[in-house]
Amino acid sequence: KKAYIVRRNMEDAVKDRTVVLIDDIVTTGATLGACARLLRQNGASRVYCFAVASDDTNRDAAVAVTL
């Protein structure tokens, strides 16, 4: 199942660009990781992930998702 997609009419918007993803809270890092991978697969040159807060029980995941 594909939870996230880059719309066909938006492919040029990410190609060869730096993209910043901002999330309110990171627990496992799965959402930011999946979105960052998808953006890189669709041509983004860099993807930076930021979150306002993280779940203290899984702090390493919040750091690991930055690609």
PDB file of N, CA, C and O in Angstrom:
ATOM      1  N   LYS A   1       0.843  -1.185   0.000  1.00  0.00           N
ATOM      2  CA  LYS A   1       0.000   0.000   0.000  1.00  0.00           C
ATOM      3  C   LYS A   1       0.885   1.244   0.000  1.00  0.00           C
ATOM      4  O   LYS A   1       1.810   1.369   0.786  1.00  0.00           O
ATOM      5  N   LYS A   2       0.559   2.167  -0.881  1.00  0.00           N
ATOM      6  CA  LYS A   2       1.305   3.425  -0.954  1.00  0.00           C
ATOM      7  C   LYS A   2       0.555   4.492  -0.162  1.00  0.00           C
ATOM      8  O   LYS A   2      -0.472   4.998  -0.595  1.00  0.00           O
ATOM      9  N   ALA A   3       1.090   4.818   0.981  1.00  0.00           N
ATOM     10  CA  ALA A   3       0.445   5.818   1.829  1.00  0.00           C
ATOM     11  C   ALA A   3       0.745   7.236   1.358  1.00  0.00           C
ATOM     12  O   ALA A   3      -0.034   8.144   1.580  1.00  0.00           O
ATOM     13  N   TYR A   4       1.894   7.428   0.691  1.00  0.00           N
ATOM     14  CA  TYR A   4       2.314   8.754   0.245  1.00  0.00           C
ATOM     15  C   TYR A   4       2.684   8.689  -1.223  1.00  0.00           C
ATOM     16  O   TYR A   4       3.249   7.704  -1.693  1.00  0.00           O
ATOM     17  N   ILE A   5       2.366   9.751  -1.959  1.00  0.00           N
ATOM     18  CA  ILE A   5       2.708   9.829  -3.370  1.00  0.00           C
ATOM     19  C   ILE A   5       3.160  11.252  -3.688  1.00  0.00           C
ATOM     20  O   ILE A   5       2.848  12.194  -2.957  1.00  0.00           O
ATOM     21  N   VAL A   6       3.904  11.379  -4.780  1.00  0.00           N
ATOM     22  CA  VAL A   6       4.174  12.692  -5.353  1.00  0.00           C
ATOM     23  C   VAL A   6       3.297  12.770  -6.598  1.00  0.00           C
ATOM     24  O   VAL A   6       3.436  11.940  -7.504  1.00  0.00           O
ATOM     25  N   ARG A   7       2.393  13.708  -6.623  1.00  0.00           N
ATOM     26  CA  ARG A   7       1.487  13.819  -7.764  1.00  0.00           C
ATOM     27  C   ARG A   7       2.268  14.078  -9.047  1.00  0.00           C
ATOM     28  O   ARG A   7       3.280  14.758  -9.043  1.00  0.00           O
ATOM     29  N   ARG A   8       1.757  13.558 -10.127  1.00  0.00           N
ATOM     30  CA  ARG A   8       2.433  13.714 -11.417  1.00  0.00           C
ATOM     31  C   ARG A   8       2.663  15.175 -11.774  1.00  0.00           C
ATOM     32  O   ARG A   8       3.701  15.526 -12.316  1.00  0.00           O
ATOM     33  N   ASN A   9       1.723  16.033 -11.486  1.00  0.00           N
ATOM     34  CA  ASN A   9       1.887  17.444 -11.833  1.00  0.00           C
ATOM     35  C   ASN A   9       2.819  18.178 -10.871  1.00  0.00           C
ATOM     36  O   ASN A   9       3.141  19.339 -11.082  1.00  0.00           O
ATOM     37  N   MET A  10       3.301  17.489  -9.826  1.00  0.00           N
ATOM     38  CA  MET A  10       4.202  18.115  -8.846  1.00  0.00           C
ATOM     39  C   MET A  10       5.625  17.568  -8.918  1.00  0.00           C
ATOM     40  O   MET A  10       6.481  17.998  -8.158  1.00  0.00           O
ATOM     41  N   GLU A  11       5.897  16.635  -9.819  1.00  0.00           N
ATOM     42  CA  GLU A  11       7.229  16.039  -9.909  1.00  0.00           C
ATOM     43  C   GLU A  11       8.305  17.089 -10.142  1.00  0.00           C
ATOM     44  O   GLU A  11       9.374  17.045  -9.540  1.00  0.00           O
ATOM     45  N   ASP A  12       8.041  18.056 -11.012  1.00  0.00           N
ATOM     46  CA  ASP A  12       9.032  19.111 -11.282  1.00  0.00           C
ATOM     47  C   ASP A  12       9.241  20.027 -10.086  1.00  0.00           C
ATOM     48  O   ASP A  12      10.280  20.675  -9.975  1.00  0.00           O
ATOM     49  N   ALA A  13       8.278  20.086  -9.198  1.00  0.00           N
ATOM     50  CA  ALA A  13       8.394  20.950  -8.019  1.00  0.00           C
ATOM     51  C   ALA A  13       9.448  20.447  -7.036  1.00  0.00           C
ATOM     52  O   ALA A  13       9.996  21.237  -6.270  1.00  0.00           O
ATOM     53  N   VAL A  14       9.745  19.151  -7.052  1.00  0.00           N
ATOM     54  CA  VAL A  14      10.741  18.609  -6.123  1.00  0.00           C
ATOM     55  C   VAL A  14      12.065  18.246  -6.800  1.00  0.00           C
ATOM     56  O   VAL A  14      13.089  18.166  -6.127  1.00  0.00           O
ATOM     57  N   LYS A  15      12.057  18.069  -8.111  1.00  0.00           N
ATOM     58  CA  LYS A  15      13.266  17.631  -8.817  1.00  0.00           C
ATOM     59  C   LYS A  15      14.395  18.645  -8.661  1.00  0.00           C
ATOM     60  O   LYS A  15      14.210  19.844  -8.901  1.00  0.00           O
ATOM     61  N   ASP A  16      15.545  18.146  -8.216  1.00  0.00           N
ATOM     62  CA  ASP A  16      16.761  18.953  -8.031  1.00  0.00           C
ATOM     63  C   ASP A  16      16.590  20.083  -7.012  1.00  0.00           C
ATOM     64  O   ASP A  16      17.279  21.088  -7.090  1.00  0.00           O
ATOM     65  N   ARG A  17      15.697  19.913  -6.082  1.00  0.00           N
ATOM     66  CA  ARG A  17      15.457  20.939  -5.059  1.00  0.00           C
ATOM     67  C   ARG A  17      15.746  20.405  -3.673  1.00  0.00           C
ATOM     68  O   ARG A  17      15.738  19.214  -3.423  1.00  0.00           O
ATOM     69  N   THR A  18      15.952  21.340  -2.768  1.00  0.00           N
ATOM     70  CA  THR A  18      16.056  21.005  -1.346  1.00  0.00           C
ATOM     71  C   THR A  18      14.661  21.121  -0.753  1.00  0.00           C
ATOM     72  O   THR A  18      13.981  22.131  -0.959  1.00  0.00           O
ATOM     73  N   VAL A  19      14.233  20.090  -0.044  1.00  0.00           N
ATOM     74  CA  VAL A  19      12.891  20.052   0.541  1.00  0.00           C
ATOM     75  C   VAL A  19      13.013  19.973   2.054  1.00  0.00           C
ATOM     76  O   VAL A  19      13.851  19.236   2.576  1.00  0.00           O
ATOM     77  N   VAL A  20      12.177  20.722   2.742  1.00  0.00           N
ATOM     78  CA  VAL A  20      12.134  20.690   4.206  1.00  0.00           C
ATOM     79  C   VAL A  20      10.801  20.089   4.629  1.00  0.00           C
ATOM     80  O   VAL A  20       9.739  20.574   4.222  1.00  0.00           O
ATOM     81  N   LEU A  21      10.863  19.018   5.424  1.00  0.00           N
ATOM     82  CA  LEU A  21       9.664  18.399   5.989  1.00  0.00           C
ATOM     83  C   LEU A  21       9.575  18.793   7.452  1.00  0.00           C
ATOM     84  O   LEU A  21      10.560  18.691   8.187  1.00  0.00           O
ATOM     85  N   ILE A  22       8.410  19.233   7.875  1.00  0.00           N
ATOM     86  CA  ILE A  22       8.201  19.612   9.271  1.00  0.00           C
ATOM     87  C   ILE A  22       7.032  18.808   9.817  1.00  0.00           C
ATOM     88  O   ILE A  22       5.956  18.778   9.223  1.00  0.00           O
ATOM     89  N   ASP A  23       7.268  18.150  10.940  1.00  0.00           N
ATOM     90  CA  ASP A  23       6.244  17.335  11.596  1.00  0.00           C
ATOM     91  C   ASP A  23       6.036  17.871  13.004  1.00  0.00           C
ATOM     92  O   ASP A  23       6.948  18.471  13.577  1.00  0.00           O
ATOM     93  N   ASP A  24       4.863  17.664  13.539  1.00  0.00           N
ATOM     94  CA  ASP A  24       4.599  18.172  14.891  1.00  0.00           C
ATOM     95  C   ASP A  24       5.292  17.326  15.951  1.00  0.00           C
ATOM     96  O   ASP A  24       5.898  17.845  16.874  1.00  0.00           O
ATOM     97  N   ILE A  25       5.229  15.998  15.816  1.00  0.00           N
ATOM     98  CA  ILE A  25       5.883  15.123  16.785  1.00  0.00           C
ATOM     99  C   ILE A  25       6.370  13.860  16.082  1.00  0.00           C
ATOM    100  O   ILE A  25       5.702  13.319  15.215  1.00  0.00           O
ATOM    101  N   VAL A  26       7.566  13.424  16.446  1.00  0.00           N
ATOM    102  CA  VAL A  26       8.135  12.198  15.888  1.00  0.00           C
ATOM    103  C   VAL A  26       8.088  11.130  16.968  1.00  0.00           C
ATOM    104  O   VAL A  26       8.549  11.354  18.088  1.00  0.00           O
ATOM    105  N   THR A  27       7.503   9.996  16.622  1.00  0.00           N
ATOM    106  CA  THR A  27       7.513   8.872  17.566  1.00  0.00           C
ATOM    107  C   THR A  27       8.472   7.807  17.040  1.00  0.00           C
ATOM    108  O   THR A  27       9.548   7.623  17.579  1.00  0.00           O
ATOM    109  N   THR A  28       8.122   7.142  15.961  1.00  0.00           N
ATOM    110  CA  THR A  28       9.012   6.111  15.404  1.00  0.00           C
ATOM    111  C   THR A  28       9.894   6.653  14.284  1.00  0.00           C
ATOM    112  O   THR A  28      10.880   6.026  13.931  1.00  0.00           O
ATOM    113  N   GLY A  29       9.522   7.764  13.693  1.00  0.00           N
ATOM    114  CA  GLY A  29      10.254   8.314  12.555  1.00  0.00           C
ATOM    115  C   GLY A  29       9.815   7.743  11.224  1.00  0.00           C
ATOM    116  O   GLY A  29      10.329   8.106  10.178  1.00  0.00           O
ATOM    117  N   ALA A  30       8.845   6.841  11.247  1.00  0.00           N
ATOM    118  CA  ALA A  30       8.409   6.170  10.019  1.00  0.00           C
ATOM    119  C   ALA A  30       7.797   7.130   9.004  1.00  0.00           C
ATOM    120  O   ALA A  30       8.070   7.018   7.805  1.00  0.00           O
ATOM    121  N   THR A  31       6.989   8.063   9.442  1.00  0.00           N
ATOM    122  CA  THR A  31       6.336   8.995   8.515  1.00  0.00           C
ATOM    123  C   THR A  31       7.353   9.891   7.828  1.00  0.00           C
ATOM    124  O   THR A  31       7.366  10.001   6.596  1.00  0.00           O
ATOM    125  N   LEU A  32       8.227  10.531   8.604  1.00  0.00           N
ATOM    126  CA  LEU A  32       9.237  11.391   7.998  1.00  0.00           C
ATOM    127  C   LEU A  32      10.175  10.582   7.110  1.00  0.00           C
ATOM    128  O   LEU A  32      10.557  11.024   6.026  1.00  0.00           O
ATOM    129  N   GLY A  33      10.547   9.396   7.555  1.00  0.00           N
ATOM    130  CA  GLY A  33      11.428   8.550   6.759  1.00  0.00           C
ATOM    131  C   GLY A  33      10.817   8.157   5.426  1.00  0.00           C
ATOM    132  O   GLY A  33      11.463   8.234   4.387  1.00  0.00           O
ATOM    133  N   ALA A  34       9.550   7.758   5.447  1.00  0.00           N
ATOM    134  CA  ALA A  34       8.865   7.355   4.215  1.00  0.00           C
ATOM    135  C   ALA A  34       8.719   8.533   3.256  1.00  0.00           C
ATOM    136  O   ALA A  34       8.955   8.400   2.050  1.00  0.00           O
ATOM    137  N   CYS A  35       8.360   9.678   3.785  1.00  0.00           N
ATOM    138  CA  CYS A  35       8.197  10.865   2.935  1.00  0.00           C
ATOM    139  C   CYS A  35       9.535  11.331   2.375  1.00  0.00           C
ATOM    140  O   CYS A  35       9.629  11.700   1.201  1.00  0.00           O
ATOM    141  N   ALA A  36      10.569  11.304   3.181  1.00  0.00           N
ATOM    142  CA  ALA A  36      11.904  11.714   2.717  1.00  0.00           C
ATOM    143  C   ALA A  36      12.404  10.782   1.624  1.00  0.00           C
ATOM    144  O   ALA A  36      12.933  11.228   0.603  1.00  0.00           O
ATOM    145  N   ARG A  37      12.230   9.483   1.808  1.00  0.00           N
ATOM    146  CA  ARG A  37      12.650   8.525   0.776  1.00  0.00           C
ATOM    147  C   ARG A  37      11.904   8.758  -0.533  1.00  0.00           C
ATOM    148  O   ARG A  37      12.488   8.751  -1.619  1.00  0.00           O
ATOM    149  N   LEU A  38      10.602   8.977  -0.444  1.00  0.00           N
ATOM    150  CA  LEU A  38       9.792   9.213  -1.630  1.00  0.00           C
ATOM    151  C   LEU A  38      10.243  10.475  -2.365  1.00  0.00           C
ATOM    152  O   LEU A  38      10.366  10.482  -3.592  1.00  0.00           O
ATOM    153  N   LEU A  39      10.517  11.527  -1.627  1.00  0.00           N
ATOM    154  CA  LEU A  39      10.977  12.765  -2.254  1.00  0.00           C
ATOM    155  C   LEU A  39      12.325  12.569  -2.937  1.00  0.00           C
ATOM    156  O   LEU A  39      12.555  13.051  -4.045  1.00  0.00           O
ATOM    157  N   ARG A  40      13.243  11.832  -2.300  1.00  0.00           N
ATOM    158  CA  ARG A  40      14.552  11.562  -2.905  1.00  0.00           C
ATOM    159  C   ARG A  40      14.395  10.692  -4.162  1.00  0.00           C
ATOM    160  O   ARG A  40      15.043  10.932  -5.171  1.00  0.00           O
ATOM    161  N   GLN A  41      13.489   9.719  -4.105  1.00  0.00           N
ATOM    162  CA  GLN A  41      13.248   8.860  -5.270  1.00  0.00           C
ATOM    163  C   GLN A  41      12.671   9.653  -6.435  1.00  0.00           C
ATOM    164  O   GLN A  41      12.806   9.263  -7.587  1.00  0.00           O
ATOM    165  N   ASN A  42      12.011  10.767  -6.127  1.00  0.00           N
ATOM    166  CA  ASN A  42      11.410  11.606  -7.163  1.00  0.00           C
ATOM    167  C   ASN A  42      12.263  12.816  -7.503  1.00  0.00           C
ATOM    168  O   ASN A  42      11.773  13.771  -8.101  1.00  0.00           O
ATOM    169  N   GLY A  43      13.538  12.771  -7.128  1.00  0.00           N
ATOM    170  CA  GLY A  43      14.470  13.767  -7.614  1.00  0.00           C
ATOM    171  C   GLY A  43      14.886  14.877  -6.678  1.00  0.00           C
ATOM    172  O   GLY A  43      15.689  15.728  -7.064  1.00  0.00           O
ATOM    173  N   ALA A  44      14.373  14.922  -5.469  1.00  0.00           N
ATOM    174  CA  ALA A  44      14.813  15.966  -4.539  1.00  0.00           C
ATOM    175  C   ALA A  44      16.300  15.793  -4.272  1.00  0.00           C
ATOM    176  O   ALA A  44      16.778  14.675  -4.051  1.00  0.00           O
ATOM    177  N   SER A  45      17.054  16.888  -4.326  1.00  0.00           N
ATOM    178  CA  SER A  45      18.497  16.775  -4.121  1.00  0.00           C
ATOM    179  C   SER A  45      18.834  16.562  -2.648  1.00  0.00           C
ATOM    180  O   SER A  45      19.771  15.845  -2.319  1.00  0.00           O
ATOM    181  N   ARG A  46      18.085  17.193  -1.778  1.00  0.00           N
ATOM    182  CA  ARG A  46      18.260  17.026  -0.335  1.00  0.00           C
ATOM    183  C   ARG A  46      16.907  17.111   0.344  1.00  0.00           C
ATOM    184  O   ARG A  46      16.028  17.844  -0.094  1.00  0.00           O
ATOM    185  N   VAL A  47      16.790  16.389   1.442  1.00  0.00           N
ATOM    186  CA  VAL A  47      15.570  16.455   2.250  1.00  0.00           C
ATOM    187  C   VAL A  47      15.985  16.614   3.705  1.00  0.00           C
ATOM    188  O   VAL A  47      16.756  15.812   4.231  1.00  0.00           O
ATOM    189  N   TYR A  48      15.511  17.672   4.326  1.00  0.00           N
ATOM    190  CA  TYR A  48      15.764  17.916   5.744  1.00  0.00           C
ATOM    191  C   TYR A  48      14.467  17.700   6.500  1.00  0.00           C
ATOM    192  O   TYR A  48      13.410  18.176   6.094  1.00  0.00           O
ATOM    193  N   CYS A  49      14.560  16.966   7.606  1.00  0.00           N
ATOM    194  CA  CYS A  49      13.384  16.661   8.422  1.00  0.00           C
ATOM    195  C   CYS A  49      13.526  17.336   9.781  1.00  0.00           C
ATOM    196  O   CYS A  49      14.572  17.220  10.429  1.00  0.00           O
ATOM    197  N   PHE A  50      12.488  18.022  10.174  1.00  0.00           N
ATOM    198  CA  PHE A  50      12.444  18.676  11.476  1.00  0.00           C
ATOM    199  C   PHE A  50      11.146  18.323  12.175  1.00  0.00           C
ATOM    200  O   PHE A  50      10.129  18.109  11.530  1.00  0.00           O
ATOM    201  N   ALA A  51      11.214  18.276  13.491  1.00  0.00           N
ATOM    202  CA  ALA A  51      10.008  18.039  14.284  1.00  0.00           C
ATOM    203  C   ALA A  51      10.021  18.981  15.476  1.00  0.00           C
ATOM    204  O   ALA A  51      11.083  19.315  16.009  1.00  0.00           O
ATOM    205  N   VAL A  52       8.838  19.391  15.873  1.00  0.00           N
ATOM    206  CA  VAL A  52       8.695  20.270  17.027  1.00  0.00           C
ATOM    207  C   VAL A  52       8.986  19.509  18.313  1.00  0.00           C
ATOM    208  O   VAL A  52       9.584  20.040  19.241  1.00  0.00           O
ATOM    209  N   ALA A  53       8.609  18.233  18.348  1.00  0.00           N
ATOM    210  CA  ALA A  53       8.799  17.430  19.558  1.00  0.00           C
ATOM    211  C   ALA A  53       9.048  15.981  19.168  1.00  0.00           C
ATOM    212  O   ALA A  53       8.761  15.552  18.056  1.00  0.00           O
ATOM    213  N   SER A  54       9.610  15.223  20.103  1.00  0.00           N
ATOM    214  CA  SER A  54       9.795  13.790  19.875  1.00  0.00           C
ATOM    215  C   SER A  54       9.384  13.032  21.120  1.00  0.00           C
ATOM    216  O   SER A  54       9.369  13.568  22.221  1.00  0.00           O
ATOM    217  N   ASP A  55       9.074  11.775  20.913  1.00  0.00           N
ATOM    218  CA  ASP A  55       8.717  10.880  21.998  1.00  0.00           C
ATOM    219  C   ASP A  55      10.019  10.488  22.715  1.00  0.00           C
ATOM    220  O   ASP A  55      10.911   9.901  22.103  1.00  0.00           O
ATOM    221  N   ASP A  56      10.156  10.821  23.974  1.00  0.00           N
ATOM    222  CA  ASP A  56      11.397  10.552  24.707  1.00  0.00           C
ATOM    223  C   ASP A  56      11.768   9.077  24.758  1.00  0.00           C
ATOM    224  O   ASP A  56      12.928   8.733  24.912  1.00  0.00           O
ATOM    225  N   THR A  57      10.792   8.191  24.604  1.00  0.00           N
ATOM    226  CA  THR A  57      11.099   6.765  24.673  1.00  0.00           C
ATOM    227  C   THR A  57      11.788   6.270  23.415  1.00  0.00           C
ATOM    228  O   THR A  57      12.338   5.188  23.408  1.00  0.00           O
ATOM    229  N   ASN A  58      11.761   7.067  22.352  1.00  0.00           N
ATOM    230  CA  ASN A  58      12.362   6.647  21.095  1.00  0.00           C
ATOM    231  C   ASN A  58      13.141   7.812  20.481  1.00  0.00           C
ATOM    232  O   ASN A  58      13.022   8.106  19.308  1.00  0.00           O
ATOM    233  N   ARG A  59      13.941   8.465  21.268  1.00  0.00           N
ATOM    234  CA  ARG A  59      14.660   9.675  20.844  1.00  0.00           C
ATOM    235  C   ARG A  59      15.574   9.428  19.647  1.00  0.00           C
ATOM    236  O   ARG A  59      15.711  10.275  18.789  1.00  0.00           O
ATOM    237  N   ASP A  60      16.207   8.249  19.547  1.00  0.00           N
ATOM    238  CA  ASP A  60      17.110   7.967  18.447  1.00  0.00           C
ATOM    239  C   ASP A  60      16.402   7.994  17.100  1.00  0.00           C
ATOM    240  O   ASP A  60      16.983   8.375  16.090  1.00  0.00           O
ATOM    241  N   ALA A  61      15.139   7.601  17.049  1.00  0.00           N
ATOM    242  CA  ALA A  61      14.400   7.591  15.792  1.00  0.00           C
ATOM    243  C   ALA A  61      14.228   8.999  15.237  1.00  0.00           C
ATOM    244  O   ALA A  61      14.263   9.216  14.040  1.00  0.00           O
ATOM    245  N   ALA A  62      14.071   9.979  16.104  1.00  0.00           N
ATOM    246  CA  ALA A  62      13.885  11.355  15.655  1.00  0.00           C
ATOM    247  C   ALA A  62      15.130  11.870  14.956  1.00  0.00           C
ATOM    248  O   ALA A  62      15.047  12.661  14.027  1.00  0.00           O
ATOM    249  N   VAL A  63      16.278  11.416  15.351  1.00  0.00           N
ATOM    250  CA  VAL A  63      17.530  11.857  14.740  1.00  0.00           C
ATOM    251  C   VAL A  63      17.819  11.064  13.468  1.00  0.00           C
ATOM    252  O   VAL A  63      18.332  11.601  12.496  1.00  0.00           O
ATOM    253  N   ALA A  64      17.449   9.810  13.436  1.00  0.00           N
ATOM    254  CA  ALA A  64      17.842   8.906  12.345  1.00  0.00           C
ATOM    255  C   ALA A  64      17.122   9.160  11.043  1.00  0.00           C
ATOM    256  O   ALA A  64      17.569   8.671  10.010  1.00  0.00           O
ATOM    257  N   VAL A  65      16.016   9.897  11.029  1.00  0.00           N
ATOM    258  CA  VAL A  65      15.256  10.023   9.793  1.00  0.00           C
ATOM    259  C   VAL A  65      15.799  11.083   8.843  1.00  0.00           C
ATOM    260  O   VAL A  65      15.400  11.138   7.704  1.00  0.00           O
ATOM    261  N   THR A  66      16.713  11.935   9.266  1.00  0.00           N
ATOM    262  CA  THR A  66      17.231  12.965   8.384  1.00  0.00           C
ATOM    263  C   THR A  66      18.077  12.336   7.285  1.00  0.00           C
ATOM    264  O   THR A  66      19.023  11.626   7.569  1.00  0.00           O
ATOM    265  N   LEU A  67      17.709  12.578   6.039  1.00  0.00           N
ATOM    266  CA  LEU A  67      18.431  12.000   4.896  1.00  0.00           C
ATOM    267  C   LEU A  67      19.215  13.077   4.190  1.00  0.00           C
ATOM    268  O   LEU A  67      18.792  14.150   3.980  1.00  0.00           O
TER     269      LEU A  67
END
